[in-house]
Every structure is written in C-alpha cells, then in structure tokens.
mmCIF file with all atom_site columns, C-alpha atoms in Angstrom:
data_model
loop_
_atom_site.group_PDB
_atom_site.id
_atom_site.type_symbol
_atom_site.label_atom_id
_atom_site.label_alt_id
_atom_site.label_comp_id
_atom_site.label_asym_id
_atom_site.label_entity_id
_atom_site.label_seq_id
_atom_site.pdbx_PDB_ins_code
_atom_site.Cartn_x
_atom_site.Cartn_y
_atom_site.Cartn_z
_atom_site.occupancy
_atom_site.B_iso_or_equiv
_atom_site.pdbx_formal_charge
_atom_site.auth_seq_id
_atom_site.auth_comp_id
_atom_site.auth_asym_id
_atom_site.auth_atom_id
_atom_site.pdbx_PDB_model_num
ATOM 1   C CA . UNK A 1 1   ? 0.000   0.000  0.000   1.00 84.00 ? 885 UNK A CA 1
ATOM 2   C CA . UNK A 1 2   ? 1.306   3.757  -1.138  1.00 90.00 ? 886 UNK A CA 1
ATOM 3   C CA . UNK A 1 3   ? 1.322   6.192  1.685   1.00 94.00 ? 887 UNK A CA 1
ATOM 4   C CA . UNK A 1 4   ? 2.082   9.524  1.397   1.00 95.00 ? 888 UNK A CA 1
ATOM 5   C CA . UNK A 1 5   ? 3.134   11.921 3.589   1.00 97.00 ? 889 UNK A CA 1
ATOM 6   C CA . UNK A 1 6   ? 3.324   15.719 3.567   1.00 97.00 ? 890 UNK A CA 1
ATOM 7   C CA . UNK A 1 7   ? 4.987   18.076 6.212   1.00 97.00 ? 891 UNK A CA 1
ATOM 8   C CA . UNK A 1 8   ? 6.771   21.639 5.799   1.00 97.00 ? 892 UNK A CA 1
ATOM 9   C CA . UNK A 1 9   ? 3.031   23.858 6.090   1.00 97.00 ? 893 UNK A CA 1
ATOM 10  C CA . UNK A 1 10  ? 2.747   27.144 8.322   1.00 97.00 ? 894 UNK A CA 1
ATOM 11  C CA . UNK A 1 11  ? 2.086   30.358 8.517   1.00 97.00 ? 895 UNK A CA 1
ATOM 12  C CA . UNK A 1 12  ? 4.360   32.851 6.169   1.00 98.00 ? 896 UNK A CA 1
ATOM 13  C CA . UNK A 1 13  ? 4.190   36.472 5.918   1.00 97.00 ? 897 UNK A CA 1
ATOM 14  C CA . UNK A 1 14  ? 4.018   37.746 2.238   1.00 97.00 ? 898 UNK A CA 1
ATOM 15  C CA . UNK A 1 15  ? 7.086   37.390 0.181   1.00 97.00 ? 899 UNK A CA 1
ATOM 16  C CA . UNK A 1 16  ? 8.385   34.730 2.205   1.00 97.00 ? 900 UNK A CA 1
ATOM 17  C CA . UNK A 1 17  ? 9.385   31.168 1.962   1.00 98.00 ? 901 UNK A CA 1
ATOM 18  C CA . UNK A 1 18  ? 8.766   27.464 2.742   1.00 98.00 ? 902 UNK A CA 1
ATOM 19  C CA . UNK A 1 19  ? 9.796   24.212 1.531   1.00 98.00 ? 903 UNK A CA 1
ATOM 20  C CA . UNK A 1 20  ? 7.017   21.290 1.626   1.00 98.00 ? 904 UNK A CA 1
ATOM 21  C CA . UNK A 1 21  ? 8.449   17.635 1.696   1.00 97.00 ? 905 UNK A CA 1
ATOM 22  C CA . UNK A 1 22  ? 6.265   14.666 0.996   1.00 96.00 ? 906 UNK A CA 1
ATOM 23  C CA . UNK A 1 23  ? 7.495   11.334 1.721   1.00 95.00 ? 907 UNK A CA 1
ATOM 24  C CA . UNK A 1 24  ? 6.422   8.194  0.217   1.00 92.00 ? 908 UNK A CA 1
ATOM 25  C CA . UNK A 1 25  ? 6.593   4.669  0.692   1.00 90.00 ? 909 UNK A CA 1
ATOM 26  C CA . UNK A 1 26  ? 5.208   1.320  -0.541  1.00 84.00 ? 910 UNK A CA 1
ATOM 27  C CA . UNK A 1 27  ? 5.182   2.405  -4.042  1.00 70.00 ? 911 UNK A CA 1
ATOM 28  C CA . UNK A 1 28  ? 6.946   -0.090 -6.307  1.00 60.00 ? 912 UNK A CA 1
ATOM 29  C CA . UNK A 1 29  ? 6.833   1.380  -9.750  1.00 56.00 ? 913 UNK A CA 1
ATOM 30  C CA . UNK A 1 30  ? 9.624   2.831  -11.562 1.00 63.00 ? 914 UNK A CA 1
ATOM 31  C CA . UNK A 1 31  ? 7.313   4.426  -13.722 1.00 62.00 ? 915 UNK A CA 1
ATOM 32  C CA . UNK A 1 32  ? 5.443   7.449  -11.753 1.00 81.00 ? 916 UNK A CA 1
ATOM 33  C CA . UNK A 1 33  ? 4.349   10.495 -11.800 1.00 91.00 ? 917 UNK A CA 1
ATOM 34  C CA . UNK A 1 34  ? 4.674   13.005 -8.519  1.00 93.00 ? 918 UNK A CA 1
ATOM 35  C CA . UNK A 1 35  ? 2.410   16.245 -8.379  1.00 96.00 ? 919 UNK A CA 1
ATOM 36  C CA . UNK A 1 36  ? 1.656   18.776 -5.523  1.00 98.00 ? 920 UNK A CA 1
ATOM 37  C CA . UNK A 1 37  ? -1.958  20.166 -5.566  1.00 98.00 ? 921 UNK A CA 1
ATOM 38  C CA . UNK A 1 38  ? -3.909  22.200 -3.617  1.00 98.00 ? 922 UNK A CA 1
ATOM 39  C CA . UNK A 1 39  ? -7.553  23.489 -2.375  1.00 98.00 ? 923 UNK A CA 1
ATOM 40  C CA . UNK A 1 40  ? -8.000  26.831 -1.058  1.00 96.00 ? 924 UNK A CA 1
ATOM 41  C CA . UNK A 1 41  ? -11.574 27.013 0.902   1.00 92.00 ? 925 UNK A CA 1
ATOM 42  C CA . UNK A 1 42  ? -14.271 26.698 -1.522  1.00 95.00 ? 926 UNK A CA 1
ATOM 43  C CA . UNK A 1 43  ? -12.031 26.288 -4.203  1.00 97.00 ? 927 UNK A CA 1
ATOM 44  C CA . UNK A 1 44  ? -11.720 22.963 -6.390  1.00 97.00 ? 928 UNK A CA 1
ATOM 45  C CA . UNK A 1 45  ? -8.537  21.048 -5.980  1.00 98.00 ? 929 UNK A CA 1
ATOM 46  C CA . UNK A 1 46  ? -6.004  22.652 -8.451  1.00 98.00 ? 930 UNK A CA 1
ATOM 47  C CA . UNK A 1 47  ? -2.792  20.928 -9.886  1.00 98.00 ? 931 UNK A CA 1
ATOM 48  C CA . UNK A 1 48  ? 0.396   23.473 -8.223  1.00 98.00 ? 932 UNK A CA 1
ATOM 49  C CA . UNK A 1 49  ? 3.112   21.283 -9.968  1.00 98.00 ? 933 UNK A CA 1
ATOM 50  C CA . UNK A 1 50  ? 4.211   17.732 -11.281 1.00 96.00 ? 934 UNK A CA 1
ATOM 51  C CA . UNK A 1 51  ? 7.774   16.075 -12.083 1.00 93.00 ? 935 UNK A CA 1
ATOM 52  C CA . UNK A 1 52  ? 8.385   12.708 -13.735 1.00 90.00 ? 936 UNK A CA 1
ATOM 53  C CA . UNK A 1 53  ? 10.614  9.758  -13.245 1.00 85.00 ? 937 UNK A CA 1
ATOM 54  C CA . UNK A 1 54  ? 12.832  10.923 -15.370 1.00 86.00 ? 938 UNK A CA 1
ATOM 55  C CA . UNK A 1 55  ? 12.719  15.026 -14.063 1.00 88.00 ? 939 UNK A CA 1
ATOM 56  C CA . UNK A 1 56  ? 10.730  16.490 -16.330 1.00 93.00 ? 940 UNK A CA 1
ATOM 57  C CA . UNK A 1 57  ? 8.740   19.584 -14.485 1.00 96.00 ? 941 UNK A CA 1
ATOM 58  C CA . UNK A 1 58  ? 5.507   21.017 -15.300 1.00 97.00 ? 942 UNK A CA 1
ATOM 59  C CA . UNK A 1 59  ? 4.052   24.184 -13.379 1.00 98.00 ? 943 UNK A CA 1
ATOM 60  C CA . UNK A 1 60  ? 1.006   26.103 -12.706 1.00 97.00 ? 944 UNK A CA 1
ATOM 61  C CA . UNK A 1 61  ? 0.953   29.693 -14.398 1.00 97.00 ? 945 UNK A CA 1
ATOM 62  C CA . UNK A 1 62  ? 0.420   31.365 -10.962 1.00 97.00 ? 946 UNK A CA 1
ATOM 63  C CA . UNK A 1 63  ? 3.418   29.824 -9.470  1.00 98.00 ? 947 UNK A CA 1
ATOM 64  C CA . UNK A 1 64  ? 5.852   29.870 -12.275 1.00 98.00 ? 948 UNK A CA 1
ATOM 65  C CA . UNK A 1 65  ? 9.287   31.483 -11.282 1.00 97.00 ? 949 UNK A CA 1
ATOM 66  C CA . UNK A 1 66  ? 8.280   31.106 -7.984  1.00 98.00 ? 950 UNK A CA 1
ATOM 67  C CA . UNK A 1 67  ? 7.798   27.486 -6.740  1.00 98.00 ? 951 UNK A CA 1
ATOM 68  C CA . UNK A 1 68  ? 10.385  24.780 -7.681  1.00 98.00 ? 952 UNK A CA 1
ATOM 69  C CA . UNK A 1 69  ? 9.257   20.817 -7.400  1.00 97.00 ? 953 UNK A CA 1
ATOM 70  C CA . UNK A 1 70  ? 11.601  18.337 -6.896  1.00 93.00 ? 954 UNK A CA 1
ATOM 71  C CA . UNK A 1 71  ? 12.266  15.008 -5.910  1.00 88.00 ? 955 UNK A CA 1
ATOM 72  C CA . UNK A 1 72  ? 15.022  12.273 -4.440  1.00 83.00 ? 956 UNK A CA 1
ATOM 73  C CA . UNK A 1 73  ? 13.939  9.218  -5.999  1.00 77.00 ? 957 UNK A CA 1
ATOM 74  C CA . UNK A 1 74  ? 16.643  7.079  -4.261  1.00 79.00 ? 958 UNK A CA 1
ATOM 75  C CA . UNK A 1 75  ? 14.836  8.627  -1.083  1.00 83.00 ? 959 UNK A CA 1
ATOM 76  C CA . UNK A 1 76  ? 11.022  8.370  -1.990  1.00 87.00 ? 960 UNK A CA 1
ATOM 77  C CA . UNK A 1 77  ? 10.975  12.028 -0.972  1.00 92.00 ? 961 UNK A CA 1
ATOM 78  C CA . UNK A 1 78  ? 9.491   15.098 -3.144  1.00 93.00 ? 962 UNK A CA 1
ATOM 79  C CA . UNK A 1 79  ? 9.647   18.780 -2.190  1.00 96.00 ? 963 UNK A CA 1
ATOM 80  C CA . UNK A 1 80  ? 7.998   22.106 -3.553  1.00 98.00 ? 964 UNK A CA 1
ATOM 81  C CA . UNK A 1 81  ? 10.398  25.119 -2.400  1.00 98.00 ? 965 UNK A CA 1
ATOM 82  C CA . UNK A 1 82  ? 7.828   28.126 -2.452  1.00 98.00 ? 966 UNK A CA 1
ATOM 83  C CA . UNK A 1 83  ? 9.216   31.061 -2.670  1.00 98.00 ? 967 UNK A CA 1
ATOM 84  C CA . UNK A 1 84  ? 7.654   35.345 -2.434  1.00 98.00 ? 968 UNK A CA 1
ATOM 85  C CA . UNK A 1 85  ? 4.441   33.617 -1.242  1.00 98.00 ? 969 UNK A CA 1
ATOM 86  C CA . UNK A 1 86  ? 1.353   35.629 -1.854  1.00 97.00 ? 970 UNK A CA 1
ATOM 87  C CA . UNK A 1 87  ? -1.633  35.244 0.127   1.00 97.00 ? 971 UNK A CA 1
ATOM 88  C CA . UNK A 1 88  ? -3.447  33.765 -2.819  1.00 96.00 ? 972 UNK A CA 1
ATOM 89  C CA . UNK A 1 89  ? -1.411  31.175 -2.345  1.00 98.00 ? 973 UNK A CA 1
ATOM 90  C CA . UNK A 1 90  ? -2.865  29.715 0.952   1.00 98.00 ? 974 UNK A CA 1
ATOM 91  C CA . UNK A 1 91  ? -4.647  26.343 0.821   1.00 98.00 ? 975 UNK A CA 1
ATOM 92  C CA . UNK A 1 92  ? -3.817  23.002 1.662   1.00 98.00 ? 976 UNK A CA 1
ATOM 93  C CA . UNK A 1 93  ? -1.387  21.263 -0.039  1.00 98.00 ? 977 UNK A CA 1
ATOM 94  C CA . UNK A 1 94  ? -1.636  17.996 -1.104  1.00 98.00 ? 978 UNK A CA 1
ATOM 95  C CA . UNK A 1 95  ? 1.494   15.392 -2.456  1.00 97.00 ? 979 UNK A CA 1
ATOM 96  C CA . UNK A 1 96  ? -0.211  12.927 -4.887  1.00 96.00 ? 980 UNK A CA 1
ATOM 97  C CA . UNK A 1 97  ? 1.907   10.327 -6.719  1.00 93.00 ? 981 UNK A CA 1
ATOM 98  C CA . UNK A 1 98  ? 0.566   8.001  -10.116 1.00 91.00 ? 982 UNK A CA 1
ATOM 99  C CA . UNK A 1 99  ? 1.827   4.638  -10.572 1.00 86.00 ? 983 UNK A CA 1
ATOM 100 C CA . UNK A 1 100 ? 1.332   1.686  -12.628 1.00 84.00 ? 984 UNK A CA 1
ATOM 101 C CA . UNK A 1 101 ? -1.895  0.885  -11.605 1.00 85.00 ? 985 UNK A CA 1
ATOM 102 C CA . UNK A 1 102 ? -2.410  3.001  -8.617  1.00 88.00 ? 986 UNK A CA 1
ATOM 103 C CA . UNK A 1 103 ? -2.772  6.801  -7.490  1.00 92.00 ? 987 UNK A CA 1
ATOM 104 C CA . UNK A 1 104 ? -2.214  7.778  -3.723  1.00 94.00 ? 988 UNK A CA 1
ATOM 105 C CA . UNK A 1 105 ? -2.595  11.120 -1.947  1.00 97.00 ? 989 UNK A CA 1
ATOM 106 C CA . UNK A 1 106 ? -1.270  12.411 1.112   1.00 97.00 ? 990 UNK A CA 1
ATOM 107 C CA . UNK A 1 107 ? -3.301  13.987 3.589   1.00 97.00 ? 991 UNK A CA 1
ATOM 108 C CA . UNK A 1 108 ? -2.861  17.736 3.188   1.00 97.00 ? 992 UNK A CA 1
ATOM 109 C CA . UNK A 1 109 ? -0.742  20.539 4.727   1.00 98.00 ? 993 UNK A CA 1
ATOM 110 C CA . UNK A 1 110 ? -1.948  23.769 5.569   1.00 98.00 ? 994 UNK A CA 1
ATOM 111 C CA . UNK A 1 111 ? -0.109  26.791 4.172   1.00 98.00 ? 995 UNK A CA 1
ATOM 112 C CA . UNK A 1 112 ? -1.397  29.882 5.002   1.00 98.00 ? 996 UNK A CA 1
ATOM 113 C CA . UNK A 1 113 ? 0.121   33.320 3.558   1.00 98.00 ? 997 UNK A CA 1
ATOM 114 C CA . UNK A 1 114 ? -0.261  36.609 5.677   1.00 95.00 ? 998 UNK A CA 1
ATOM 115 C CA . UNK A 1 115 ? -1.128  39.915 3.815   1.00 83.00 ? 999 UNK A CA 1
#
C-alpha cells in the first residue's frame, strides 16, 4: 500500500518562503508520476506542480518562477520550495503520486500566507 506523507506547512508572511516535503513509501513502480496540488476554501482542488521519473517539471501559471518541485527518488521524498508567497497562495497542499496501476494522496498541509 502507497502512503504519502506531507509536512513543511505554516504560517508565512508575504514574500516569504517554505519548503514542503512529501514522503512516500510502498510504491513499487519505476514508472510514476509526482504532483503537488492544492484546495484553497471553496475552491476545487487545483494541480500546483508535477515532475516525472525521469525530471521532467511542469508548473502552474500562478506559481511559475516562484515554486520549484523536486524530488530524491533514491529517497522516496518530493519537495515544492515556495518562494515570495502571496496570500493567494494559501490552501492546503496535497502530495499525490501516479503509478502503474495506482494513485495515492497524502493527507494535506496547511499553508497559510499573511497579507
């Protein structure tokens, strides 16, 4: 069984920074895809960012030049550095990972940006 993991959420003022890690475990395909989303209050779920097995990154508009998704493959572990954080940028923030067969999601982290 895939479990996810997310940690890294707070409170920021605006234009600062944090890094979100997800850590995963049990998956046992090569062949994945790992995304951050999120969900602002009464807000559909929104893809934030994505990056391949083999490192290929895809972005949101909104967050382009500003966010950064990576991962450690060797380590099951993905990040999203967020940097000059706006307060439309507070939601939860989910980790979300597609394998052969499967898709798992964490269970959130709260990020909440301070005008």
């Amino acid at each position: 069984q895939v479990q996810l993991v997310e940690s890294g959420g707070g409170f920021v003022q605006t234009g600062g920074s944090l890094r979100l890690s997800c850590a995963i475990s049990g998956g046992s395909s090569s062949t994945n895809v790992r995304a951050w989303y999120r969900q602002a209050p009464g807000k559909q779920r929104e893809l934030v960012a994505l990056v391949t097995s083999s490192g290929t990154t895809n972005y949101q508009d909104s967050v382009k030049g500003r966010f950064t998704v990576s991962g450690d493959n060797a380590k099951n572990l993905m990040y999203l550095q967020m940097n000059s954080l706006k307060p439309s940028d507070t939601a939860v923030y989910y980790c979300k990972e597609n394998g052969v067969g499967y898709v798992a999601w964490g269970q959130g982290t709260q990020v909440t940006v301070d005008s």
